Short mmCIF file of N, CA and C in Angstrom, two decimals:
data_model
loop_
_atom_site.label_atom_id
_atom_site.label_comp_id
_atom_site.label_asym_id
_atom_site.label_seq_id
_atom_site.Cartn_x
_atom_site.Cartn_y
_atom_site.Cartn_z
N MET A 910 0.81 -1.20 0.12
CA MET A 910 -0.05 -0.10 0.01
C MET A 910 1.07 1.17 -0.35
N LYS A 911 0.04 2.14 -0.79
CA LYS A 911 1.19 3.15 -0.81
C LYS A 911 1.10 4.40 0.25
N GLU A 912 2.13 5.15 0.83
CA GLU A 912 1.57 5.83 2.21
C GLU A 912 1.13 7.20 1.27
N GLN A 913 0.00 7.81 2.08
CA GLN A 913 -0.53 9.01 1.10
C GLN A 913 0.31 10.07 1.60
N GLY A 914 0.34 10.85 0.92
CA GLY A 914 1.12 12.63 0.81
C GLY A 914 2.34 12.75 0.02
N GLN A 915 2.83 11.43 -0.45
CA GLN A 915 3.95 11.47 -1.49
C GLN A 915 4.06 11.74 -2.20
N ALA A 916 4.31 12.99 -2.82
CA ALA A 916 3.73 13.31 -4.75
C ALA A 916 5.06 12.85 -5.32
N ARG A 917 4.80 12.44 -6.30
CA ARG A 917 5.77 11.90 -7.47
C ARG A 917 6.41 13.21 -8.44
N PRO A 918 7.22 13.87 -8.28
CA PRO A 918 7.59 15.15 -9.23
C PRO A 918 7.48 14.69 -10.66
N GLU A 919 7.27 13.42 -11.08
CA GLU A 919 7.92 13.55 -12.36
C GLU A 919 6.24 13.90 -12.74
N ILE A 920 5.17 13.25 -11.69
CA ILE A 920 3.78 13.93 -12.15
C ILE A 920 3.33 15.05 -12.27
N GLY A 921 4.26 15.91 -11.56
CA GLY A 921 3.71 17.30 -11.32
C GLY A 921 4.44 17.89 -12.53
N ARG A 922 5.88 17.55 -13.11
CA ARG A 922 6.14 18.24 -14.22
C ARG A 922 5.29 17.84 -14.94
N ALA A 923 5.12 16.73 -15.32
CA ALA A 923 4.13 16.06 -16.81
C ALA A 923 2.53 16.67 -16.86
N ALA A 924 1.93 17.47 -15.59
CA ALA A 924 0.77 18.30 -15.53
C ALA A 924 1.12 19.78 -15.73
N GLY A 925 1.74 20.33 -15.42
CA GLY A 925 2.52 21.50 -15.66
C GLY A 925 2.32 21.49 -17.37
N LYS A 926 3.38 20.50 -18.18
CA LYS A 926 3.55 20.32 -19.40
C LYS A 926 2.55 20.56 -20.13
N ARG A 927 1.32 19.49 -19.76
CA ARG A 927 0.35 19.27 -20.28
C ARG A 927 -0.69 20.47 -20.17
N ARG A 928 -0.45 21.27 -19.19
CA ARG A 928 -1.20 22.49 -19.25
C ARG A 928 -0.85 23.30 -20.13
N TYR A 929 -0.22 23.87 -20.71
CA TYR A 929 0.58 24.55 -21.50
C TYR A 929 -0.43 24.00 -23.08
N TRP A 930 -0.66 22.68 -23.58
CA TRP A 930 -1.53 22.76 -24.50
C TRP A 930 -2.97 23.05 -24.41
N ALA A 931 -3.22 22.80 -22.92
CA ALA A 931 -4.93 23.43 -22.97
C ALA A 931 -4.89 25.05 -23.78
N TRP A 932 -3.60 25.76 -23.82
CA TRP A 932 -3.83 27.09 -24.12
C TRP A 932 -4.52 27.42 -25.53
N LEU A 933 -4.13 26.08 -26.31
CA LEU A 933 -4.25 25.81 -27.74
C LEU A 933 -5.66 26.31 -28.22
N LEU A 934 -6.69 25.94 -26.69
CA LEU A 934 -8.07 26.01 -26.98
C LEU A 934 -8.73 27.46 -26.68
N VAL A 935 -7.84 28.67 -27.11
CA VAL A 935 -7.72 29.72 -27.09
C VAL A 935 -8.19 30.39 -28.38
N VAL A 936 -7.43 29.78 -29.38
CA VAL A 936 -7.42 29.73 -30.61
C VAL A 936 -8.71 29.93 -31.50
N PRO A 937 -9.59 29.39 -31.03
CA PRO A 937 -10.89 29.07 -31.47
C PRO A 937 -11.70 30.59 -31.32
N LEU A 938 -11.46 30.57 -29.73
CA LEU A 938 -12.40 31.97 -29.12
C LEU A 938 -12.06 32.89 -29.95
N ALA A 939 -10.13 33.45 -30.18
CA ALA A 939 -9.83 34.16 -30.75
C ALA A 939 -10.11 34.64 -32.21
N LEU A 940 -10.63 33.24 -32.77
CA LEU A 940 -11.18 33.64 -34.19
C LEU A 940 -12.33 34.02 -34.43
N LEU A 941 -12.95 33.78 -33.43
CA LEU A 941 -14.75 34.17 -33.43
C LEU A 941 -15.04 35.30 -32.39
N VAL A 942 -14.26 35.70 -31.98
CA VAL A 942 -14.51 37.14 -30.87
C VAL A 942 -14.96 38.09 -31.61
N TYR A 943 -14.50 38.89 -32.63
CA TYR A 943 -14.78 39.57 -32.97
C TYR A 943 -15.33 39.76 -34.43
N PRO A 944 -16.48 39.69 -34.53
CA PRO A 944 -17.37 39.55 -35.83
C PRO A 944 -16.80 40.54 -37.15
N GLY A 945 -16.05 41.28 -36.85
CA GLY A 945 -15.88 42.68 -37.85
C GLY A 945 -15.45 41.78 -38.73
N VAL A 946 -14.67 41.16 -38.50
CA VAL A 946 -13.18 40.16 -39.10
C VAL A 946 -14.11 39.19 -39.94
N TYR A 947 -15.03 38.45 -39.66
CA TYR A 947 -15.80 37.46 -41.01
C TYR A 947 -17.39 37.97 -41.19
N SER A 948 -17.91 39.03 -40.80
CA SER A 948 -19.43 39.67 -41.32
C SER A 948 -18.95 40.35 -42.57
N ARG A 949 -18.83 39.14 -43.70
CA ARG A 949 -18.94 39.91 -45.20
C ARG A 949 -19.34 38.75 -45.97
N SER A 950 -19.88 38.92 -47.26
CA SER A 950 -20.21 38.01 -47.73
C SER A 950 -19.80 37.16 -48.89
N THR A 951 -18.84 38.18 -49.20
CA THR A 951 -17.43 37.48 -50.00
C THR A 951 -16.05 37.10 -49.67
N PRO A 952 -15.55 36.08 -49.83
CA PRO A 952 -15.57 35.40 -50.77
C PRO A 952 -16.90 34.43 -50.79
N GLU A 953 -17.23 33.84 -51.49
CA GLU A 953 -18.18 32.58 -51.40
C GLU A 953 -17.67 31.27 -51.56
N LEU A 954 -18.08 30.18 -50.89
CA LEU A 954 -17.55 29.21 -51.42
C LEU A 954 -18.97 28.17 -51.73
N TYR A 955 -19.22 27.31 -52.63
CA TYR A 955 -20.17 26.98 -53.44
C TYR A 955 -21.51 27.84 -52.60
N GLY A 956 -21.57 28.86 -53.31
CA GLY A 956 -22.79 29.60 -52.95
C GLY A 956 -23.11 29.95 -51.77
N PHE A 957 -22.35 29.80 -50.64
CA PHE A 957 -22.63 30.18 -49.89
C PHE A 957 -21.63 31.42 -48.96
N PRO A 958 -22.10 32.53 -48.55
CA PRO A 958 -21.48 33.41 -48.37
C PRO A 958 -19.91 33.23 -46.99
N PHE A 959 -19.23 33.83 -47.13
CA PHE A 959 -17.91 33.78 -46.37
C PHE A 959 -18.13 33.56 -44.91
N PHE A 960 -19.17 34.30 -44.29
CA PHE A 960 -19.45 34.80 -42.82
C PHE A 960 -19.79 33.37 -42.40
N TYR A 961 -20.97 32.40 -43.08
CA TYR A 961 -21.19 31.12 -42.63
C TYR A 961 -20.30 30.12 -42.79
N TRP A 962 -19.44 29.64 -44.03
CA TRP A 962 -18.50 29.08 -44.28
C TRP A 962 -17.47 29.27 -43.22
N TYR A 963 -16.90 30.12 -42.98
CA TYR A 963 -16.07 30.50 -42.06
C TYR A 963 -16.43 30.09 -40.31
N GLN A 964 -17.83 30.36 -39.97
CA GLN A 964 -17.86 29.65 -38.81
C GLN A 964 -17.97 28.40 -38.68
N PHE A 965 -18.95 27.84 -39.85
CA PHE A 965 -18.83 26.14 -40.15
C PHE A 965 -16.83 25.72 -40.02
N ALA A 966 -16.02 26.44 -40.59
CA ALA A 966 -14.83 25.67 -40.88
C ALA A 966 -14.31 25.88 -39.42
N VAL A 967 -14.57 27.18 -38.56
CA VAL A 967 -13.80 27.05 -37.35
C VAL A 967 -14.75 26.10 -36.54
N VAL A 968 -15.86 25.67 -36.38
CA VAL A 968 -16.52 24.39 -35.70
C VAL A 968 -16.24 23.43 -35.78
N ILE A 969 -15.31 22.86 -37.14
CA ILE A 969 -14.93 21.78 -37.44
C ILE A 969 -13.52 21.71 -36.87
N ALA A 970 -12.43 22.87 -36.83
CA ALA A 970 -11.71 22.97 -36.42
C ALA A 970 -11.40 22.75 -35.15
N THR A 971 -12.36 23.27 -34.19
CA THR A 971 -12.72 23.62 -33.09
C THR A 971 -12.51 21.98 -32.44
N ALA A 972 -13.13 21.27 -33.29
CA ALA A 972 -13.60 20.05 -32.30
C ALA A 972 -12.14 19.10 -33.01
N LEU A 973 -11.49 19.16 -34.38
CA LEU A 973 -10.17 18.88 -34.19
C LEU A 973 -9.30 19.47 -33.25
N LEU A 974 -9.12 20.11 -32.73
CA LEU A 974 -8.56 20.88 -32.05
C LEU A 974 -8.24 20.06 -30.63
N THR A 975 -10.09 20.05 -30.46
CA THR A 975 -10.05 19.76 -28.83
C THR A 975 -9.74 18.05 -28.45
N GLY A 976 -9.86 17.40 -29.81
CA GLY A 976 -9.16 16.27 -29.99
C GLY A 976 -7.91 16.01 -29.67
N VAL A 977 -7.10 16.92 -30.53
CA VAL A 977 -5.50 16.71 -30.35
C VAL A 977 -5.71 17.15 -28.99
N VAL A 978 -5.64 18.26 -28.23
CA VAL A 978 -5.28 18.84 -26.67
C VAL A 978 -5.65 17.35 -25.56
N TYR A 979 -7.12 17.00 -26.49
CA TYR A 979 -7.49 15.94 -25.57
C TYR A 979 -6.52 14.51 -25.36
N TRP A 980 -5.98 14.41 -26.86
CA TRP A 980 -5.02 13.32 -26.89
C TRP A 980 -3.67 13.74 -26.23
N LEU A 981 -3.28 14.81 -26.16
CA LEU A 981 -1.60 15.07 -25.63
C LEU A 981 -1.77 15.69 -24.50
N THR A 982 -2.79 15.93 -23.70
CA THR A 982 -3.05 16.00 -22.16
C THR A 982 -3.60 14.73 -21.13
N ARG A 983 -3.97 13.68 -22.38
CA ARG A 983 -4.68 12.87 -21.34
C ARG A 983 -3.58 12.19 -20.42
N ASN A 984 -3.45 11.60 -18.90
CA ASN A 984 -3.01 10.87 -18.65
C ASN A 984 -2.92 9.89 -18.27
N ARG A 985 -2.09 9.15 -19.25
CA ARG A 985 -1.81 7.52 -19.58
C ARG A 985 -1.32 6.69 -18.62
N THR A 986 -1.02 6.92 -17.52
CA THR A 986 -0.46 6.18 -16.64
C THR A 986 -2.07 6.10 -15.21
N ASP A 987 -3.12 6.88 -15.38
CA ASP A 987 -4.37 6.47 -14.87
C ASP A 987 -5.49 5.69 -15.82
N GLU A 988 -5.01 5.17 -17.21
CA GLU A 988 -5.95 4.76 -18.09
C GLU A 988 -5.98 2.96 -18.25
N GLY A 989 -5.42 2.50 -17.04
CA GLY A 989 -5.50 1.42 -17.19
C GLY A 989 -5.66 0.40 -15.64
N SER A 990 -6.00 1.87 -14.78
CA SER A 990 -5.93 1.63 -13.41
C SER A 990 -7.69 1.09 -12.78
N GLY A 991 -8.57 1.40 -14.02
CA GLY A 991 -9.87 1.30 -13.69
C GLY A 991 -10.85 1.87 -12.99
N ALA A 992 -10.39 2.75 -11.99
CA ALA A 992 -10.57 3.70 -11.13
C ALA A 992 -10.89 4.78 -11.33
#
């Protein structure tokens, strides 16, 4: 049985590194925070105005980016524990 209260330094360092990957999730926010950048109708893509296809592209990119950040920050040591 492990004694409680003993911190493993390698876990602390890994958690610190994983925290930096989470900052990538600010990118989609920055892409949508100012509508003046994308509130226009040209250029069109397959008949859709820029306003719509830009937001749709950001939604897809956000989903992919969230998956990448999850994959990079998951704790692989706890996956097999089942608890």
